[in-house]
């Protein structure tokens, strides 16, 4: 069931979203060669603590996962698409890192993700990330009252496919509010004019995921959480929490 948020609720979600924005900014600054993924998780944890916020990721246990998620941050490296578990792995020169983070503040959730290069960037990785960001921008531009979910999906998918990238099947964005995952689902590919009508008060997590090899296949790693590309190609993931308002889309996790 979709919940339409009031203006006051959206303002409160903006505050949660700004905690997310500060954490991702801090993590991006700290993500250098030799830094461990677990250390990055500690950076995000510190931001939560300073803000008096909590993590909707830590302890999250959906039916597909063998164990609850053990961290506040998802850190996905190179061929990992999403849901990477922070470990003692230390970042290497040329790594592609995707970071997903959420915060709960005052009963409301914000959710966002970034992708970045570590050390010396590979041109192919830069292009992949730039395309992911363009796809996100296209999806947000379509998130206007009177459009439909399919318009967002079509906008994202068009950018991704035109660049020759794959779109992991079965994964995409979602509603967000009191809970991290709410209705409706927001696919990263679809037909325009289809799906639920976008109405003021809806809040969506819009999150393109792209694979460099052009394939859509993926599999879960041994930890049961990390999702990897089947062809071993690199992946990028970007995300914003976006409110549908009478005045157009409002990005609540803007950095």
GROMACS .gro file of C-alpha atoms in nm:
model
  255
    1UNK     CA    1   0.000   0.000   0.000
    2UNK     CA    2   0.138   0.340  -0.099
    3UNK     CA    3   0.146   0.611   0.167
    4UNK     CA    4   0.127   0.972   0.052
    5UNK     CA    5   0.345   1.191   0.271
    6UNK     CA    6   0.248   1.538   0.390
    7UNK     CA    7   0.472   1.839   0.328
    8UNK     CA    8   0.582   1.819   0.692
    9UNK     CA    9   0.668   1.451   0.655
   10UNK     CA   10   0.870   1.522   0.342
   11UNK     CA   11   1.058   1.795   0.530
   12UNK     CA   12   1.135   1.538   0.804
   13UNK     CA   13   1.251   1.291   0.539
   14UNK     CA   14   1.482   1.562   0.405
   15UNK     CA   15   1.651   1.577   0.745
   16UNK     CA   16   1.707   1.199   0.734
   17UNK     CA   17   1.828   1.236   0.377
   18UNK     CA   18   2.085   1.494   0.478
   19UNK     CA   19   2.233   1.250   0.730
   20UNK     CA   20   2.271   1.009   0.440
   21UNK     CA   21   2.429   1.279   0.225
   22UNK     CA   22   2.683   1.369   0.494
   23UNK     CA   23   2.775   1.005   0.546
   24UNK     CA   24   2.829   0.938   0.176
   25UNK     CA   25   3.038   1.253   0.143
   26UNK     CA   26   3.254   1.141   0.437
   27UNK     CA   27   3.290   0.788   0.301
   28UNK     CA   28   3.386   0.914  -0.046
   29UNK     CA   29   3.653   1.136   0.110
   30UNK     CA   30   3.791   0.847   0.315
   31UNK     CA   31   3.787   0.589   0.033
   32UNK     CA   32   4.154   0.579  -0.062
   33UNK     CA   33   4.405   0.312  -0.159
   34UNK     CA   34   4.476   0.088   0.141
   35UNK     CA   35   4.160   0.177   0.332
   36UNK     CA   36   3.950  -0.123   0.434
   37UNK     CA   37   3.580  -0.157   0.366
   38UNK     CA   38   3.525  -0.211   0.737
   39UNK     CA   39   3.695   0.122   0.809
   40UNK     CA   40   3.455   0.293   0.568
   41UNK     CA   41   3.166   0.134   0.757
   42UNK     CA   42   3.309   0.291   1.072
   43UNK     CA   43   3.312   0.633   0.905
   44UNK     CA   44   2.942   0.599   0.820
   45UNK     CA   45   2.863   0.471   1.168
   46UNK     CA   46   3.025   0.782   1.318
   47UNK     CA   47   2.800   1.009   1.110
   48UNK     CA   48   2.492   0.820   1.230
   49UNK     CA   49   2.599   0.850   1.590
   50UNK     CA   50   2.673   1.223   1.563
   51UNK     CA   51   2.328   1.283   1.409
   52UNK     CA   52   2.142   1.072   1.664
   53UNK     CA   53   2.019   0.854   1.377
   54UNK     CA   54   1.999   0.477   1.336
   55UNK     CA   55   2.063   0.239   1.047
   56UNK     CA   56   1.786   0.064   0.852
   57UNK     CA   57   2.059  -0.160   0.702
   58UNK     CA   58   2.211  -0.302   1.020
   59UNK     CA   59   2.026  -0.620   1.116
   60UNK     CA   60   1.801  -0.610   0.808
   61UNK     CA   61   1.705  -0.969   0.725
   62UNK     CA   62   1.497  -1.025   0.409
   63UNK     CA   63   1.389  -1.376   0.314
   64UNK     CA   64   1.664  -1.424   0.053
   65UNK     CA   65   1.949  -1.358   0.295
   66UNK     CA   66   2.101  -1.633   0.512
   67UNK     CA   67   2.190  -1.389   0.792
   68UNK     CA   68   2.096  -1.035   0.893
   69UNK     CA   69   2.303  -0.764   0.726
   70UNK     CA   70   2.599  -0.699   0.958
   71UNK     CA   71   2.685  -0.336   0.878
   72UNK     CA   72   2.544   0.014   0.825
   73UNK     CA   73   2.702   0.050   0.480
   74UNK     CA   74   2.692  -0.158   0.161
   75UNK     CA   75   3.033  -0.156  -0.012
   76UNK     CA   76   3.037  -0.317  -0.357
   77UNK     CA   77   3.375  -0.339  -0.533
   78UNK     CA   78   3.438  -0.388  -0.907
   79UNK     CA   79   3.212  -0.675  -1.026
   80UNK     CA   80   2.988  -0.644  -0.718
   81UNK     CA   81   2.665  -0.469  -0.815
   82UNK     CA   82   2.492  -0.408  -0.479
   83UNK     CA   83   2.467  -0.534  -0.120
   84UNK     CA   84   2.842  -0.578  -0.070
   85UNK     CA   85   2.928  -0.658   0.292
   86UNK     CA   86   3.210  -0.448   0.443
   87UNK     CA   87   3.508  -0.670   0.523
   88UNK     CA   88   3.878  -0.624   0.594
   89UNK     CA   89   3.942  -0.605   0.218
   90UNK     CA   90   4.162  -0.303   0.147
   91UNK     CA   91   4.090  -0.089  -0.154
   92UNK     CA   92   4.340  -0.106  -0.439
   93UNK     CA   93   4.446   0.147  -0.697
   94UNK     CA   94   4.192   0.146  -0.981
   95UNK     CA   95   3.905  -0.013  -0.788
   96UNK     CA   96   3.548   0.087  -0.866
   97UNK     CA   97   3.351   0.124  -0.543
   98UNK     CA   98   2.974   0.157  -0.506
   99UNK     CA   99   2.847   0.266  -0.166
  100UNK     CA  100   2.485   0.240  -0.050
  101UNK     CA  101   2.370   0.390   0.278
  102UNK     CA  102   2.052   0.460   0.469
  103UNK     CA  103   1.961   0.650   0.784
  104UNK     CA  104   1.652   0.661   1.002
  105UNK     CA  105   1.585   0.984   1.187
  106UNK     CA  106   1.266   1.077   1.368
  107UNK     CA  107   1.092   0.770   1.229
  108UNK     CA  108   1.172   0.850   0.864
  109UNK     CA  109   1.422   0.688   0.630
  110UNK     CA  110   1.661   0.829   0.369
  111UNK     CA  111   1.842   0.606   0.119
  112UNK     CA  112   2.111   0.691  -0.136
  113UNK     CA  113   2.410   0.544  -0.321
  114UNK     CA  114   2.719   0.665  -0.505
  115UNK     CA  115   2.984   0.504  -0.723
  116UNK     CA  116   3.343   0.627  -0.738
  117UNK     CA  117   3.691   0.529  -0.848
  118UNK     CA  118   3.979   0.472  -0.607
  119UNK     CA  119   4.322   0.605  -0.692
  120UNK     CA  120   4.395   0.612  -1.065
  121UNK     CA  121   4.060   0.601  -1.249
  122UNK     CA  122   4.008   0.373  -1.548
  123UNK     CA  123   3.843   0.559  -1.838
  124UNK     CA  124   3.589   0.278  -1.882
  125UNK     CA  125   3.490   0.310  -1.516
  126UNK     CA  126   3.454   0.686  -1.544
  127UNK     CA  127   3.222   0.642  -1.843
  128UNK     CA  128   3.019   0.375  -1.660
  129UNK     CA  129   2.970   0.597  -1.354
  130UNK     CA  130   2.889   0.904  -1.562
  131UNK     CA  131   2.626   0.705  -1.751
  132UNK     CA  132   2.476   0.579  -1.425
  133UNK     CA  133   2.450   0.938  -1.303
  134UNK     CA  134   2.287   1.046  -1.630
  135UNK     CA  135   2.039   0.762  -1.598
  136UNK     CA  136   1.958   0.871  -1.244
  137UNK     CA  137   1.909   1.230  -1.359
  138UNK     CA  138   1.678   1.111  -1.637
  139UNK     CA  139   1.475   0.904  -1.393
  140UNK     CA  140   1.442   1.195  -1.153
  141UNK     CA  141   1.338   1.429  -1.436
  142UNK     CA  142   1.053   1.186  -1.516
  143UNK     CA  143   0.940   1.175  -1.151
  144UNK     CA  144   0.666   1.435  -1.189
  145UNK     CA  145   0.302   1.423  -1.084
  146UNK     CA  146   0.084   1.286  -1.362
  147UNK     CA  147   0.354   1.058  -1.502
  148UNK     CA  148   0.370   0.689  -1.419
  149UNK     CA  149   0.633   0.459  -1.273
  150UNK     CA  150   0.692   0.326  -1.624
  151UNK     CA  151   0.804   0.672  -1.734
  152UNK     CA  152   1.082   0.668  -1.473
  153UNK     CA  153   1.179   0.313  -1.570
  154UNK     CA  154   1.181   0.397  -1.941
  155UNK     CA  155   1.395   0.707  -1.888
  156UNK     CA  156   1.655   0.511  -1.691
  157UNK     CA  157   1.658   0.213  -1.925
  158UNK     CA  158   1.691   0.426  -2.236
  159UNK     CA  159   2.011   0.589  -2.109
  160UNK     CA  160   2.162   0.258  -1.996
  161UNK     CA  161   2.086   0.059  -2.310
  162UNK     CA  162   2.192   0.339  -2.546
  163UNK     CA  163   2.537   0.325  -2.385
  164UNK     CA  164   2.556  -0.053  -2.427
  165UNK     CA  165   2.530  -0.140  -2.059
  166UNK     CA  166   2.340  -0.417  -1.887
  167UNK     CA  167   2.064  -0.370  -1.630
  168UNK     CA  168   2.058  -0.641  -1.359
  169UNK     CA  169   1.721  -0.810  -1.385
  170UNK     CA  170   1.492  -0.817  -1.083
  171UNK     CA  171   1.652  -0.520  -0.905
  172UNK     CA  172   1.554  -0.154  -0.896
  173UNK     CA  173   1.417   0.122  -0.681
  174UNK     CA  174   1.125   0.134  -0.439
  175UNK     CA  175   0.906   0.348  -0.225
  176UNK     CA  176   1.056   0.476   0.099
  177UNK     CA  177   0.915   0.642   0.408
  178UNK     CA  178   0.865   0.499   0.755
  179UNK     CA  179   1.034   0.186   0.621
  180UNK     CA  180   1.329   0.140   0.391
  181UNK     CA  181   1.130  -0.059   0.138
  182UNK     CA  182   0.771   0.040   0.061
  183UNK     CA  183   0.544   0.025  -0.241
  184UNK     CA  184   0.574   0.083  -0.530
  185UNK     CA  185   0.861  -0.096  -0.702
  186UNK     CA  186   1.056   0.130  -0.940
  187UNK     CA  187   1.216  -0.081  -1.217
  188UNK     CA  188   1.520   0.037  -1.410
  189UNK     CA  189   1.362  -0.052  -1.743
  190UNK     CA  190   1.005  -0.043  -1.863
  191UNK     CA  191   0.741   0.098  -2.092
  192UNK     CA  192   0.631   0.461  -2.065
  193UNK     CA  193   0.276   0.530  -1.955
  194UNK     CA  194   0.252   0.208  -1.756
  195UNK     CA  195   0.239   0.135  -1.385
  196UNK     CA  196   0.116   0.334  -1.084
  197UNK     CA  197   0.033   0.702  -1.131
  198UNK     CA  198   0.280   0.943  -0.971
  199UNK     CA  199   0.104   1.162  -0.717
  200UNK     CA  200   0.225   1.445  -0.492
  201UNK     CA  201   0.332   1.296  -0.159
  202UNK     CA  202   0.488   0.982  -0.304
  203UNK     CA  203   0.854   0.933  -0.210
  204UNK     CA  204   1.072   0.702  -0.417
  205UNK     CA  205   1.423   0.565  -0.403
  206UNK     CA  206   1.536   0.580  -0.766
  207UNK     CA  207   1.847   0.370  -0.823
  208UNK     CA  208   1.998   0.274  -1.157
  209UNK     CA  209   2.237  -0.023  -1.159
  210UNK     CA  210   2.455  -0.073  -1.466
  211UNK     CA  211   2.690  -0.355  -1.571
  212UNK     CA  212   2.976  -0.276  -1.807
  213UNK     CA  213   2.964  -0.607  -1.995
  214UNK     CA  214   2.614  -0.546  -2.126
  215UNK     CA  215   2.464  -0.858  -1.967
  216UNK     CA  216   2.180  -0.858  -1.717
  217UNK     CA  217   2.279  -1.179  -1.535
  218UNK     CA  218   2.399  -1.186  -1.178
  219UNK     CA  219   2.447  -1.420  -0.885
  220UNK     CA  220   2.483  -1.404  -0.509
  221UNK     CA  221   2.832  -1.444  -0.367
  222UNK     CA  222   2.916  -1.686  -0.088
  223UNK     CA  223   2.814  -1.442   0.184
  224UNK     CA  224   2.454  -1.461   0.054
  225UNK     CA  225   2.436  -1.083   0.024
  226UNK     CA  226   2.680  -0.948  -0.233
  227UNK     CA  227   2.537  -0.951  -0.585
  228UNK     CA  228   2.797  -1.002  -0.860
  229UNK     CA  229   2.786  -0.984  -1.239
  230UNK     CA  230   2.785  -1.323  -1.413
  231UNK     CA  231   3.040  -1.211  -1.672
  232UNK     CA  232   3.279  -1.057  -1.419
  233UNK     CA  233   3.238  -0.709  -1.564
  234UNK     CA  234   3.230  -0.404  -1.340
  235UNK     CA  235   2.913  -0.241  -1.213
  236UNK     CA  236   2.796   0.099  -1.094
  237UNK     CA  237   2.505   0.189  -0.867
  238UNK     CA  238   2.371   0.538  -0.788
  239UNK     CA  239   2.058   0.638  -0.598
  240UNK     CA  240   1.861   0.929  -0.454
  241UNK     CA  241   1.549   0.951  -0.240
  242UNK     CA  242   1.307   1.172  -0.434
  243UNK     CA  243   0.971   1.322  -0.334
  244UNK     CA  244   0.697   1.385  -0.591
  245UNK     CA  245   0.566   1.737  -0.527
  246UNK     CA  246   0.338   1.983  -0.703
  247UNK     CA  247   0.647   2.183  -0.795
  248UNK     CA  248   0.837   1.888  -0.941
  249UNK     CA  249   1.076   1.626  -0.802
  250UNK     CA  250   1.251   1.715  -0.477
  251UNK     CA  251   1.578   1.529  -0.408
  252UNK     CA  252   1.591   1.459  -0.034
  253UNK     CA  253   1.942   1.309  -0.032
  254UNK     CA  254   2.111   1.580  -0.242
  255UNK     CA  255   2.479   1.610  -0.154
   0.00000   0.00000   0.00000
